[in-house]
PDB file of C-alpha atoms and ligand atoms in Angstrom:
ATOM      1  CA  MET A   1     202.213 236.833 111.318  1.00  0.00           C
ATOM      2  CA  ARG A   2     199.239 237.554 113.483  1.00  0.00           C
ATOM      3  CA  ILE A   3     195.880 236.498 112.076  1.00  0.00           C
ATOM      4  CA  LYS A   4     193.273 238.621 113.822  1.00  0.00           C
ATOM      5  CA  GLN A   5     190.052 237.110 112.524  1.00  0.00           C
ATOM      6  CA  ILE A   6     188.181 235.798 109.515  1.00  0.00           C
ATOM      7  CA  ASP A   7     187.676 239.038 107.612  1.00  0.00           C
ATOM      8  CA  HIS A   8     185.211 237.760 105.058  1.00  0.00           C
ATOM      9  CA  ILE A   9     184.030 234.818 103.033  1.00  0.00           C
ATOM     10  CA  GLY A  10     183.751 235.516  99.304  1.00  0.00           C
ATOM     11  CA  ILE A  11     180.855 233.817  97.560  1.00  0.00           C
ATOM     12  CA  ALA A  12     180.635 233.755  93.771  1.00  0.00           C
ATOM     13  CA  VAL A  13     177.090 234.401  92.569  1.00  0.00           C
ATOM     14  CA  LYS A  14     175.527 234.978  89.183  1.00  0.00           C
ATOM     15  CA  ALA A  15     173.486 237.964  90.389  1.00  0.00           C
ATOM     16  CA  ILE A  16     173.699 239.845  93.693  1.00  0.00           C
ATOM     17  CA  LYS A  17     170.077 240.924  93.241  1.00  0.00           C
ATOM     18  CA  ASP A  18     168.895 237.305  93.366  1.00  0.00           C
ATOM     19  CA  ALA A  19     171.461 235.722  95.682  1.00  0.00           C
ATOM     20  CA  GLY A  20     171.211 238.571  98.193  1.00  0.00           C
ATOM     21  CA  LYS A  21     167.599 237.715  99.026  1.00  0.00           C
ATOM     22  CA  PHE A  22     168.592 234.657 101.063  1.00  0.00           C
ATOM     23  CA  TYR A  23     170.814 236.831 103.290  1.00  0.00           C
ATOM     24  CA  THR A  24     168.328 239.675 103.635  1.00  0.00           C
ATOM     25  CA  ASP A  25     164.874 238.075 103.488  1.00  0.00           C
ATOM     26  CA  VAL A  26     165.689 234.716 105.100  1.00  0.00           C
ATOM     27  CA  LEU A  27     168.612 235.431 107.437  1.00  0.00           C
ATOM     28  CA  GLY A  28     167.607 239.007 108.221  1.00  0.00           C
ATOM     29  CA  LEU A  29     171.035 240.446 107.425  1.00  0.00           C
ATOM     30  CA  GLU A  30     171.642 243.674 105.557  1.00  0.00           C
ATOM     31  CA  ILE A  31     173.547 244.450 102.396  1.00  0.00           C
ATOM     32  CA  GLN A  32     175.516 247.427 103.647  1.00  0.00           C
ATOM     33  CA  ASP A  33     176.964 248.522 100.327  1.00  0.00           C
ATOM     34  CA  ILE A  34     177.728 247.342  96.810  1.00  0.00           C
ATOM     35  CA  GLU A  35     181.043 248.372  95.312  1.00  0.00           C
ATOM     36  CA  GLU A  36     182.548 247.777  91.883  1.00  0.00           C
ATOM     37  CA  VAL A  37     186.159 246.566  91.901  1.00  0.00           C
ATOM     38  CA  ALA A  38     187.085 247.247  88.274  1.00  0.00           C
ATOM     39  CA  ASP A  39     190.472 245.570  88.688  1.00  0.00           C
ATOM     40  CA  GLN A  40     188.802 242.229  89.504  1.00  0.00           C
ATOM     41  CA  LYS A  41     185.807 242.762  87.190  1.00  0.00           C
ATOM     42  CA  VAL A  42     183.363 242.251  90.055  1.00  0.00           C
ATOM     43  CA  ASN A  43     180.651 243.936  92.017  1.00  0.00           C
ATOM     44  CA  VAL A  44     181.000 243.172  95.712  1.00  0.00           C
ATOM     45  CA  ALA A  45     178.038 243.234  98.106  1.00  0.00           C
ATOM     46  CA  PHE A  46     179.072 243.573 101.752  1.00  0.00           C
ATOM     47  CA  ILE A  47     176.959 241.759 104.326  1.00  0.00           C
ATOM     48  CA  PRO A  48     178.449 242.378 107.777  1.00  0.00           C
ATOM     49  CA  ILE A  49     178.087 239.857 110.590  1.00  0.00           C
ATOM     50  CA  MET A  50     179.718 241.221 113.739  1.00  0.00           C
ATOM     51  CA  GLU A  51     183.364 241.911 112.813  1.00  0.00           C
ATOM     52  CA  SER A  52     183.272 239.672 109.731  1.00  0.00           C
ATOM     53  CA  GLU A  53     181.439 239.805 106.432  1.00  0.00           C
ATOM     54  CA  VAL A  54     179.939 237.703 103.751  1.00  0.00           C
ATOM     55  CA  GLU A  55     180.876 239.193 100.399  1.00  0.00           C
ATOM     56  CA  LEU A  56     178.767 238.310  97.392  1.00  0.00           C
ATOM     57  CA  LEU A  57     180.863 238.532  94.234  1.00  0.00           C
ATOM     58  CA  GLU A  58     179.113 239.120  90.919  1.00  0.00           C
ATOM     59  CA  SER A  59     181.124 239.299  87.711  1.00  0.00           C
ATOM     60  CA  THR A  60     180.861 242.426  85.594  1.00  0.00           C
ATOM     61  CA  HIS A  61     182.523 240.792  82.558  1.00  0.00           C
ATOM     62  CA  PRO A  62     182.183 237.307  81.060  1.00  0.00           C
ATOM     63  CA  ASP A  63     185.991 236.906  81.181  1.00  0.00           C
ATOM     64  CA  GLY A  64     186.399 238.012  84.822  1.00  0.00           C
ATOM     65  CA  PRO A  65     187.786 235.612  87.463  1.00  0.00           C
ATOM     66  CA  VAL A  66     184.405 235.200  89.163  1.00  0.00           C
ATOM     67  CA  ALA A  67     182.661 234.449  85.852  1.00  0.00           C
ATOM     68  CA  LYS A  68     185.328 231.847  85.077  1.00  0.00           C
ATOM     69  CA  TYR A  69     184.985 230.366  88.561  1.00  0.00           C
ATOM     70  CA  ILE A  70     181.215 229.960  88.127  1.00  0.00           C
ATOM     71  CA  GLU A  71     181.695 228.526  84.647  1.00  0.00           C
ATOM     72  CA  SER A  72     183.965 225.757  85.903  1.00  0.00           C
ATOM     73  CA  ARG A  73     182.698 225.123  89.447  1.00  0.00           C
ATOM     74  CA  GLY A  74     179.288 226.744  89.710  1.00  0.00           C
ATOM     75  CA  GLU A  75     178.184 229.303  92.281  1.00  0.00           C
ATOM     76  CA  GLY A  76     179.581 228.893  95.787  1.00  0.00           C
ATOM     77  CA  ILE A  77     182.329 229.821  98.218  1.00  0.00           C
ATOM     78  CA  GLN A  78     185.165 231.244  96.140  1.00  0.00           C
ATOM     79  CA  HIS A  79     187.635 232.356  98.793  1.00  0.00           C
ATOM     80  CA  ILE A  80     188.190 232.936 102.486  1.00  0.00           C
ATOM     81  CA  ALA A  81     190.000 235.993 103.799  1.00  0.00           C
ATOM     82  CA  PHE A  82     192.046 236.228 106.986  1.00  0.00           C
ATOM     83  CA  ARG A  83     192.725 239.656 108.426  1.00  0.00           C
ATOM     84  CA  VAL A  84     196.330 240.236 109.432  1.00  0.00           C
ATOM     85  CA  GLU A  85     197.897 243.039 111.407  1.00  0.00           C
ATOM     86  CA  ASN A  86     200.542 243.848 108.797  1.00  0.00           C
ATOM     87  CA  ILE A  87     200.199 242.530 105.265  1.00  0.00           C
ATOM     88  CA  GLU A  88     203.781 243.324 104.172  1.00  0.00           C
ATOM     89  CA  GLU A  89     205.126 241.367 107.126  1.00  0.00           C
ATOM     90  CA  ALA A  90     202.721 238.508 106.439  1.00  0.00           C
ATOM     91  CA  LEU A  91     203.806 238.316 102.779  1.00  0.00           C
ATOM     92  CA  GLU A  92     207.471 238.347 103.751  1.00  0.00           C
ATOM     93  CA  GLU A  93     206.877 235.538 106.213  1.00  0.00           C
ATOM     94  CA  LEU A  94     204.969 233.465 103.637  1.00  0.00           C
ATOM     95  CA  LYS A  95     207.795 233.949 101.104  1.00  0.00           C
ATOM     96  CA  ARG A  96     210.368 232.944 103.734  1.00  0.00           C
ATOM     97  CA  LYS A  97     208.365 229.786 104.356  1.00  0.00           C
ATOM     98  CA  GLY A  98     208.364 229.024 100.625  1.00  0.00           C
ATOM     99  CA  VAL A  99     204.630 229.465 100.181  1.00  0.00           C
ATOM    100  CA  ARG A 100     203.619 230.121  96.583  1.00  0.00           C
ATOM    101  CA  LEU A 101     201.698 233.361  96.201  1.00  0.00           C
ATOM    102  CA  ILE A 102     199.434 234.762  93.505  1.00  0.00           C
ATOM    103  CA  ASP A 103     200.224 238.310  94.629  1.00  0.00           C
ATOM    104  CA  GLN A 104     203.809 239.125  95.542  1.00  0.00           C
ATOM    105  CA  LYS A 105     202.740 242.573  96.734  1.00  0.00           C
ATOM    106  CA  PRO A 106     199.535 243.844  98.327  1.00  0.00           C
ATOM    107  CA  ARG A 107     196.915 245.317  96.028  1.00  0.00           C
ATOM    108  CA  ASN A 108     193.753 247.276  96.646  1.00  0.00           C
ATOM    109  CA  GLY A 109     190.661 245.240  97.374  1.00  0.00           C
ATOM    110  CA  ALA A 110     187.044 246.098  98.088  1.00  0.00           C
ATOM    111  CA  GLY A 111     186.145 248.253 101.056  1.00  0.00           C
ATOM    112  CA  GLY A 112     189.539 249.973 101.230  1.00  0.00           C
ATOM    113  CA  ALA A 113     191.368 246.790 102.250  1.00  0.00           C
ATOM    114  CA  ARG A 114     194.853 245.857 101.072  1.00  0.00           C
ATOM    115  CA  ILE A 115     194.827 242.255  99.953  1.00  0.00           C
ATOM    116  CA  ALA A 116     196.927 239.421  98.525  1.00  0.00           C
ATOM    117  CA  PHE A 117     196.056 235.890  97.460  1.00  0.00           C
ATOM    118  CA  ILE A 118     197.935 232.705  98.302  1.00  0.00           C
ATOM    119  CA  HIS A 119     198.135 230.083  95.557  1.00  0.00           C
ATOM    120  CA  PRO A 120     195.365 227.459  96.072  1.00  0.00           C
ATOM    121  CA  ARG A 121     197.884 224.633  95.484  1.00  0.00           C
ATOM    122  CA  GLU A 122     199.326 225.571  98.883  1.00  0.00           C
ATOM    123  CA  THR A 123     196.006 225.368 100.677  1.00  0.00           C
ATOM    124  CA  ASN A 124     194.271 222.166  99.591  1.00  0.00           C
ATOM    125  CA  GLY A 125     192.286 223.923  96.899  1.00  0.00           C
ATOM    126  CA  VAL A 126     191.018 226.778  99.067  1.00  0.00           C
ATOM    127  CA  LEU A 127     191.717 230.223  97.666  1.00  0.00           C
ATOM    128  CA  VAL A 128     193.045 232.103 100.708  1.00  0.00           C
ATOM    129  CA  GLU A 129     193.262 235.862 100.833  1.00  0.00           C
ATOM    130  CA  ILE A 130     195.084 237.797 103.481  1.00  0.00           C
ATOM    131  CA  CYS A 131     194.016 241.358 104.067  1.00  0.00           C
ATOM    132  CA  GLU A 132     194.778 244.360 106.172  1.00  0.00           C
ATOM    133  CA  ARG A 133     192.338 247.095 107.058  1.00  0.00           C
ATOM    134  CA  GLU A 134     192.815 250.403 108.829  1.00  0.00           C
TER     135      GLU A 134
HETATM  136 ZN1  LIG B 201     188.061 238.870  99.369  1.00  0.00          ZN
END
């Protein structure tokens, strides 16, 4: 597979409104958009930096994955996403190499991306997402 770049870093926060201030007021970055991903029970705030992004993830339900993450580990970096050229090919290659996946098939992520997660047991506890964008 061809990894093109770090697409984004997903950061679990209790409230985008509060956590976003560090990125806007201190770092001088801009929140470009906030999108609800109902599937994942999150609101995602996109903060572009060149070709990559910081994504602030705020749970919309107490039983969502981000809420559970914060409950057990506190706020912080929740996942890192690598952009690939072709996500189907990347998933096939990972399966061939015996890598355990959370998603066997791509699903729709925030910002129109197609995404899939690798099981964190394969990656020393780091939740790795691969994603493809147009
Ligand atoms: Zn992500």
